[in-house]
Amino acid sequence: MPRFRRDPRSPGRRNRSLTLVLAAALAAPLAWTAPAAAARESYPFRDPGLPVQARVDDLVGRLTLDEKISLLHQYQPAIPRLGIGRFKTGTEALHGVAWSTDVHDGGAVVTAKGTVFPQSVGLGATWDPALMKRIGSAVGDEARGYNSENPDVWGLQLWAPVVNLLRDPRWGRNEEGYSEDPLLTGLLATAYGRGMQGDDPERLKAAPVLKHYMANNNEVRRDQTSSSLPPRVRREYDEVPFQMPLARDAATGIMTSYNLVNGRPATVTPDAGGLVRSWSDRTLFNVTDAGAPNNLVGSQKYHPDLATGDAAILKAGVDSFTTDDTNSSITVNAVKQALSRGLLAESDIDRAAGHILSVRVRLGEFDPGGGPYAKITKDAVDSPAHRALARTAAAEQMVLLKNQRGTLPLSRQKVAVVGPLSNTLYTDWYSGSLPYEVTPLDGIRKRAGAVASSEGVDRIALKDVKTGKYIAGGTGSGAVLKTGPASSSDATTQFDVFDWGQGIVTLRSAANGKTVGRHNWGDTFANDQDQPNGWFVQQMFALEKQDGGDYLLRYAGYEKAYDWADPAKTYVKAQDDGTLALTTKAEASRFSKDVVSSGVDSAVKAVTGAGAAVVVVGSMPFINGREDHDRTTMALAEGQSELVKAVRRANPNTVVVVENSYPTTLDWEQENVPALLWTSHAGAETGNALASLLFGDESPSGKLPQTWYRSGADLPDILDYDIIKSDRTYQYFKGKPLYPFGHGLSYTTFRYGEPRLSARSIGRDGTVTVTVPVTNTGEKAGDEVVQLYTHQRKSRVKQPVKRLRAFAKVHVAPGRTVTARLRLNASDLAVWDVTRGRWAVEKSEHDLLIGSSSTDIRRRVALDVRGETIPARDLAEPTRAADFDDQNGIRLVDETKASGDAVAGASGSWLKFADAALGSSAGRVTARVAGASATTVEVRLDRPDGPRAGTLTVPSTADAYTYKEITAPLAGARGNRDVYLVFKGETRLSTFSLTP
């Protein structure tokens, strides 16, 4: 969800200056205390001996209609007459408690300063559910610790984990998900959620909410684009990581996403009240994403007014409105209007309120003493145990990509540590603040015999060509930049240039180490930020060289992408008083650039003669792709790439550490650098963990949770969600990746023995256990992730090249053998049968592929599955058009605004329904169609241009949701044939049938 809660144009609204110190100071006078009389009153809803639902029913029955409506907004007010306090949904806790918002300050952000674990994509690389549960438990403890201090800010409904699959590495929020694989994502999310919830069978330590339901993998126009999900992709891929945690009682609800799915805004998905709730035996508490209710009448124009939209949200099964900052009156008034207009009944309000209160009861809010987790205090935050756990997680998620001729581990020798990320740690949009920092340089310095270092960035000074005066910043905490000094020898005039790619740089003042950015949303600039930050990152610039050798300084703050920001004024001009202001390109000042020191030269000097060179490069998480910004390249920043090449020329024993949040195209590095290691932005313990791996104190065990492609050309359009048709992810990709899914090297070697199956043949309800002996044939202890994939040899439908079915992380001492046990259910092999709308385990031989990655397969064995043969399609029954086998040019759309999928076709598009049993003759086609234009749909056999069996004349209907049933005669439609529906113009098709 977006982090801002106010008008983004307002000065001072984007900073993260509110701290826990302020929050603690405000907590005591502002926290609401129930009246003593109310607190003494004994009600059934306060009796922990009663079932949860009985307590909820009692409480709902005591509330007035107005009180129940008041619970539907994110900020639920106190109900003093019953001794009920305030409740706020949504503390962010993606990889540690990150931030929340303050009801007393209009929803302003308050940032945590506790344990920051590695980014989620890094946690995905651990392939370690047991570790994930421990991390989740620590996050739940810290959430309780903050809540004990200020419950008005730190609510116990935690908006995490993100289980959207990482199908496209260009997605800006790649850092937030675990993996491109549904099984790996589902198991890690389940473990994280169980840890946050705690082990009490009824009470919750915290209440995790799964984000973002669903198919939300693009930031470009994310509130207006529709993710087109054919039924197999939806069932076999996108739904899986949501279903698993809910079915295993590891989450308490979902957050709906901003995008549309098959033409319907996810904010009003009927799944929220139907399918999603069917996955869990618990009562779920579902929420909208921030501002999404308003999108229904704004950017999406799906409903005419807020009352209609809010009614649709509640009817769909979403319980809580995250919208309009702390102003709940807008939601309350809209819901009341919906009631008065008959769009809602009080029973709809009761249902949503009951869902909300069920989770509040389970959190122990109404128990005497607050329930079993109420004794957790602020002492849990950043505890020694949590620091140690963060250190373990940071090491486990690092992936050794390449290690030529035993370059790693390093010996205790002089090591040079260089690169723009060598001596800094960055947080991301969903991080808390770091309570301490161990940078890569810090960690290596503690471990190595001697260290030389350089950040490898240019230090420059910019002189106004017109006046001859240099831009200067302030010292201390920083000040407004002004031209003034006549010499670049003063540190205030010197700035370090960090290259983040595609021309974008940040400028860090040499005088105080602060980053330069737009000052308080005004027309001036200051060196006053610890790192680039904010919803609209305002610390980005481009140095544009002109023909004469001078430079223009272009301001590239993210707000300039929005229509309310002046797009013309993006260049910097030195004014008469020396301050810098935004202006047009034509009016911009020209600057000469003095290179005070060369970053490449400095790095080369540091690495020359060293026993090894460690180059730390990567991303800045607020700049290189994040919420609201997809990436357009997967390459390293150009300047960083040149730095790596220069260091490699100067020192052949070069190790490149890539610290970022996504797969990177490292073709040159893979060919030319001896050793490569990847880490996510892994928190305060990054340096300690990195050093332990570089020097061999631990052997790397991380495995890539995504495919690393060689080029963006290997990927289709980011808006193409049909992974089956477009051959996406390791499951269907037929090319050769740079690094495959599941890849990760070790300092030791493992030999896989002959696998044994508990059965060589199983029925459709059967289970097989695969045991594999794994021997450590090296000299170091190590962890190996044994991966089991399957490939189905025969099927009615296109099958994955391979698909992960199970994995086991085993620790093996040198020379020892351990047995990995992998369990496979026949039901895991089911495909979604579009012909009958159900799961089907097909009769087939399956190749069981066991190995160290999706391409490093060590052992193979066959398994016979005695499943069913899917019969030929029966098109005599009404067939949903969305249940096609193939298509060209078709869009999946909403059948009605409440439920159902249909297809929309244009001239030349077609649908294929394979292997249809037409019998001795199909004499008539009947279809339900809608649309504004009259057109035709042809029924053809065998091919899109095959024999034409008939033509439907489609009339114009009132609108896209008004359907009319039409018929046409058929000729020559007999036997088992592939049936194609070929569109000759714009129309919507809901269902059709071919009957005698």
PDB file of C-alpha atoms in Angstrom, residues 782-919:
ATOM      1  CA  GLY A 782      27.332 -27.434   4.256  1.00  0.00           C
ATOM      2  CA  ASP A 783      23.595 -27.167   3.737  1.00  0.00           C
ATOM      3  CA  GLU A 784      22.046 -28.480   0.543  1.00  0.00           C
ATOM      4  CA  VAL A 785      18.541 -27.819  -0.711  1.00  0.00           C
ATOM      5  CA  VAL A 786      17.394 -31.033  -2.350  1.00  0.00           C
ATOM      6  CA  GLN A 787      14.763 -30.153  -4.926  1.00  0.00           C
ATOM      7  CA  LEU A 788      12.127 -32.453  -6.412  1.00  0.00           C
ATOM      8  CA  TYR A 789      10.561 -31.486  -9.732  1.00  0.00           C
ATOM      9  CA  THR A 790       8.127 -33.389 -11.888  1.00  0.00           C
ATOM     10  CA  HIS A 791       7.309 -33.472 -15.577  1.00  0.00           C
ATOM     11  CA  GLN A 792       4.130 -35.081 -16.847  1.00  0.00           C
ATOM     12  CA  ARG A 793       4.783 -37.006 -20.037  1.00  0.00           C
ATOM     13  CA  LYS A 794       1.245 -37.118 -21.411  1.00  0.00           C
ATOM     14  CA  SER A 795      -1.593 -34.678 -20.847  1.00  0.00           C
ATOM     15  CA  ARG A 796      -4.616 -33.130 -22.453  1.00  0.00           C
ATOM     16  CA  VAL A 797      -3.029 -29.698 -21.899  1.00  0.00           C
ATOM     17  CA  LYS A 798       0.347 -27.988 -22.142  1.00  0.00           C
ATOM     18  CA  GLN A 799       2.412 -29.093 -19.176  1.00  0.00           C
ATOM     19  CA  PRO A 800       5.303 -27.309 -17.479  1.00  0.00           C
ATOM     20  CA  VAL A 801       8.811 -28.256 -18.553  1.00  0.00           C
ATOM     21  CA  LYS A 802       9.167 -28.997 -14.866  1.00  0.00           C
ATOM     22  CA  ARG A 803       7.528 -27.887 -11.651  1.00  0.00           C
ATOM     23  CA  LEU A 804       8.786 -27.889  -8.072  1.00  0.00           C
ATOM     24  CA  ARG A 805       6.854 -30.379  -5.953  1.00  0.00           C
ATOM     25  CA  ALA A 806       8.922 -30.670  -2.763  1.00  0.00           C
ATOM     26  CA  PHE A 807      12.262 -29.667  -1.271  1.00  0.00           C
ATOM     27  CA  ALA A 808      14.303 -30.388   1.827  1.00  0.00           C
ATOM     28  CA  LYS A 809      17.175 -28.399   3.307  1.00  0.00           C
ATOM     29  CA  VAL A 810      19.672 -30.804   4.857  1.00  0.00           C
ATOM     30  CA  HIS A 811      22.898 -30.181   6.777  1.00  0.00           C
ATOM     31  CA  VAL A 812      25.697 -32.586   5.895  1.00  0.00           C
ATOM     32  CA  ALA A 813      29.082 -32.857   7.617  1.00  0.00           C
ATOM     33  CA  PRO A 814      32.175 -33.629   5.510  1.00  0.00           C
ATOM     34  CA  GLY A 815      32.274 -37.254   4.434  1.00  0.00           C
ATOM     35  CA  ARG A 816      28.847 -37.981   5.910  1.00  0.00           C
ATOM     36  CA  THR A 817      25.587 -38.981   4.270  1.00  0.00           C
ATOM     37  CA  VAL A 818      22.102 -37.875   5.220  1.00  0.00           C
ATOM     38  CA  THR A 819      18.803 -38.911   3.733  1.00  0.00           C
ATOM     39  CA  ALA A 820      16.465 -36.302   2.305  1.00  0.00           C
ATOM     40  CA  ARG A 821      12.802 -37.274   2.494  1.00  0.00           C
ATOM     41  CA  LEU A 822      10.408 -35.742   0.010  1.00  0.00           C
ATOM     42  CA  ARG A 823       6.665 -36.371   0.054  1.00  0.00           C
ATOM     43  CA  LEU A 824       4.535 -36.138  -3.062  1.00  0.00           C
ATOM     44  CA  ASN A 825       0.755 -36.433  -3.173  1.00  0.00           C
ATOM     45  CA  ALA A 826      -0.909 -37.432  -6.413  1.00  0.00           C
ATOM     46  CA  SER A 827      -3.308 -34.555  -5.822  1.00  0.00           C
ATOM     47  CA  ASP A 828      -0.326 -32.193  -6.100  1.00  0.00           C
ATOM     48  CA  LEU A 829      -0.081 -33.224  -9.754  1.00  0.00           C
ATOM     49  CA  ALA A 830      -3.659 -32.214 -10.596  1.00  0.00           C
ATOM     50  CA  VAL A 831      -4.390 -29.834 -13.430  1.00  0.00           C
ATOM     51  CA  TRP A 832      -7.372 -27.537 -13.591  1.00  0.00           C
ATOM     52  CA  ASP A 833      -9.697 -29.162 -16.121  1.00  0.00           C
ATOM     53  CA  VAL A 834     -11.363 -26.304 -17.972  1.00  0.00           C
ATOM     54  CA  THR A 835     -13.737 -28.693 -19.712  1.00  0.00           C
ATOM     55  CA  ARG A 836     -15.460 -29.618 -16.437  1.00  0.00           C
ATOM     56  CA  GLY A 837     -14.383 -26.821 -14.075  1.00  0.00           C
ATOM     57  CA  ARG A 838     -12.613 -29.053 -11.565  1.00  0.00           C
ATOM     58  CA  TRP A 839      -9.257 -30.515 -10.618  1.00  0.00           C
ATOM     59  CA  ALA A 840      -8.185 -33.677 -12.413  1.00  0.00           C
ATOM     60  CA  VAL A 841      -5.275 -36.026 -11.807  1.00  0.00           C
ATOM     61  CA  GLU A 842      -4.540 -37.411 -15.242  1.00  0.00           C
ATOM     62  CA  LYS A 843      -3.355 -40.902 -16.067  1.00  0.00           C
ATOM     63  CA  SER A 844       0.292 -40.535 -17.023  1.00  0.00           C
ATOM     64  CA  GLU A 845       3.895 -41.361 -16.356  1.00  0.00           C
ATOM     65  CA  HIS A 846       5.685 -38.612 -14.460  1.00  0.00           C
ATOM     66  CA  ASP A 847       9.415 -37.981 -14.490  1.00  0.00           C
ATOM     67  CA  LEU A 848      10.612 -37.253 -10.970  1.00  0.00           C
ATOM     68  CA  LEU A 849      13.645 -34.974 -11.293  1.00  0.00           C
ATOM     69  CA  ILE A 850      15.837 -34.592  -8.218  1.00  0.00           C
ATOM     70  CA  GLY A 851      18.652 -32.124  -8.093  1.00  0.00           C
ATOM     71  CA  SER A 852      20.407 -29.044  -6.806  1.00  0.00           C
ATOM     72  CA  SER A 853      18.558 -26.596  -9.060  1.00  0.00           C
ATOM     73  CA  SER A 854      15.881 -26.665 -11.739  1.00  0.00           C
ATOM     74  CA  THR A 855      18.559 -27.409 -14.349  1.00  0.00           C
ATOM     75  CA  ASP A 856      21.119 -29.264 -12.216  1.00  0.00           C
ATOM     76  CA  ILE A 857      19.194 -32.537 -12.103  1.00  0.00           C
ATOM     77  CA  ARG A 858      21.205 -35.309 -10.460  1.00  0.00           C
ATOM     78  CA  ARG A 859      18.735 -38.199 -10.437  1.00  0.00           C
ATOM     79  CA  ARG A 860      15.639 -39.236 -12.384  1.00  0.00           C
ATOM     80  CA  VAL A 861      13.017 -41.831 -11.683  1.00  0.00           C
ATOM     81  CA  ALA A 862       9.594 -42.548 -13.168  1.00  0.00           C
ATOM     82  CA  LEU A 863       6.304 -42.639 -11.305  1.00  0.00           C
ATOM     83  CA  ASP A 864       3.124 -44.096 -12.746  1.00  0.00           C
ATOM     84  CA  VAL A 865       0.009 -42.208 -11.710  1.00  0.00           C
ATOM     85  CA  ARG A 866      -3.214 -44.126 -12.208  1.00  0.00           C
ATOM     86  CA  GLY A 867      -5.372 -41.112 -12.794  1.00  0.00           C
ATOM     87  CA  GLU A 868      -8.197 -40.395 -15.180  1.00  0.00           C
ATOM     88  CA  THR A 869      -8.379 -39.554 -18.843  1.00  0.00           C
ATOM     89  CA  ILE A 870     -10.154 -36.252 -19.323  1.00  0.00           C
ATOM     90  CA  PRO A 871     -13.012 -36.938 -21.739  1.00  0.00           C
ATOM     91  CA  ALA A 872     -13.677 -34.985 -24.898  1.00  0.00           C
ATOM     92  CA  ARG A 873     -15.459 -31.690 -24.371  1.00  0.00           C
ATOM     93  CA  ASP A 874     -19.217 -31.736 -24.327  1.00  0.00           C
ATOM     94  CA  LEU A 875     -20.170 -28.468 -25.973  1.00  0.00           C
ATOM     95  CA  ALA A 876     -23.840 -29.417 -25.910  1.00  0.00           C
ATOM     96  CA  GLU A 877     -23.824 -28.161 -22.324  1.00  0.00           C
ATOM     97  CA  PRO A 878     -23.529 -24.387 -21.824  1.00  0.00           C
ATOM     98  CA  THR A 879     -19.789 -23.724 -21.931  1.00  0.00           C
ATOM     99  CA  ARG A 880     -18.167 -20.673 -20.450  1.00  0.00           C
ATOM    100  CA  ALA A 881     -16.239 -18.803 -23.101  1.00  0.00           C
ATOM    101  CA  ALA A 882     -13.517 -18.103 -20.519  1.00  0.00           C
ATOM    102  CA  ASP A 883     -12.824 -21.858 -20.321  1.00  0.00           C
ATOM    103  CA  PHE A 884     -11.004 -21.883 -23.657  1.00  0.00           C
ATOM    104  CA  ASP A 885      -7.968 -24.000 -24.438  1.00  0.00           C
ATOM    105  CA  ASP A 886      -6.197 -21.335 -26.476  1.00  0.00           C
ATOM    106  CA  GLN A 887      -6.827 -17.849 -27.771  1.00  0.00           C
ATOM    107  CA  ASN A 888      -5.480 -15.066 -29.885  1.00  0.00           C
ATOM    108  CA  GLY A 889      -6.244 -11.417 -29.240  1.00  0.00           C
ATOM    109  CA  ILE A 890      -8.849 -12.157 -26.569  1.00  0.00           C
ATOM    110  CA  ARG A 891      -9.316 -10.211 -23.314  1.00  0.00           C
ATOM    111  CA  LEU A 892     -10.842 -11.756 -20.232  1.00  0.00           C
ATOM    112  CA  VAL A 893     -13.460  -9.397 -18.823  1.00  0.00           C
ATOM    113  CA  ASP A 894     -16.101  -9.235 -16.106  1.00  0.00           C
ATOM    114  CA  GLU A 895     -19.361 -10.917 -17.016  1.00  0.00           C
ATOM    115  CA  THR A 896     -21.244  -8.721 -14.544  1.00  0.00           C
ATOM    116  CA  LYS A 897     -19.981  -6.218 -12.024  1.00  0.00           C
ATOM    117  CA  ALA A 898     -20.708  -8.673  -9.249  1.00  0.00           C
ATOM    118  CA  SER A 899     -19.375 -11.991 -10.549  1.00  0.00           C
ATOM    119  CA  GLY A 900     -18.328 -14.154 -13.453  1.00  0.00           C
ATOM    120  CA  ASP A 901     -15.809 -13.981 -16.293  1.00  0.00           C
ATOM    121  CA  ALA A 902     -16.496 -13.469 -19.975  1.00  0.00           C
ATOM    122  CA  VAL A 903     -14.302 -12.834 -23.007  1.00  0.00           C
ATOM    123  CA  ALA A 904     -14.057  -9.784 -25.210  1.00  0.00           C
ATOM    124  CA  GLY A 905     -12.953 -10.237 -28.779  1.00  0.00           C
ATOM    125  CA  ALA A 906     -12.141  -7.888 -31.616  1.00  0.00           C
ATOM    126  CA  SER A 907     -11.895  -8.457 -35.339  1.00  0.00           C
ATOM    127  CA  GLY A 908      -9.499 -11.333 -36.034  1.00  0.00           C
ATOM    128  CA  SER A 909      -9.336 -12.687 -32.494  1.00  0.00           C
ATOM    129  CA  TRP A 910     -10.336 -16.254 -31.779  1.00  0.00           C
ATOM    130  CA  LEU A 911     -11.003 -18.869 -29.099  1.00  0.00           C
ATOM    131  CA  LYS A 912     -10.101 -22.549 -29.323  1.00  0.00           C
ATOM    132  CA  PHE A 913     -12.046 -25.367 -27.630  1.00  0.00           C
ATOM    133  CA  ALA A 914     -10.014 -28.500 -28.228  1.00  0.00           C
ATOM    134  CA  ASP A 915     -11.253 -32.050 -28.745  1.00  0.00           C
ATOM    135  CA  ALA A 916     -14.957 -31.356 -28.695  1.00  0.00           C
ATOM    136  CA  ALA A 917     -17.299 -34.330 -29.062  1.00  0.00           C
ATOM    137  CA  LEU A 918     -19.870 -33.056 -31.563  1.00  0.00           C
ATOM    138  CA  GLY A 919     -21.534 -36.433 -32.115  1.00  0.00           C
TER     139      GLY A 919
END
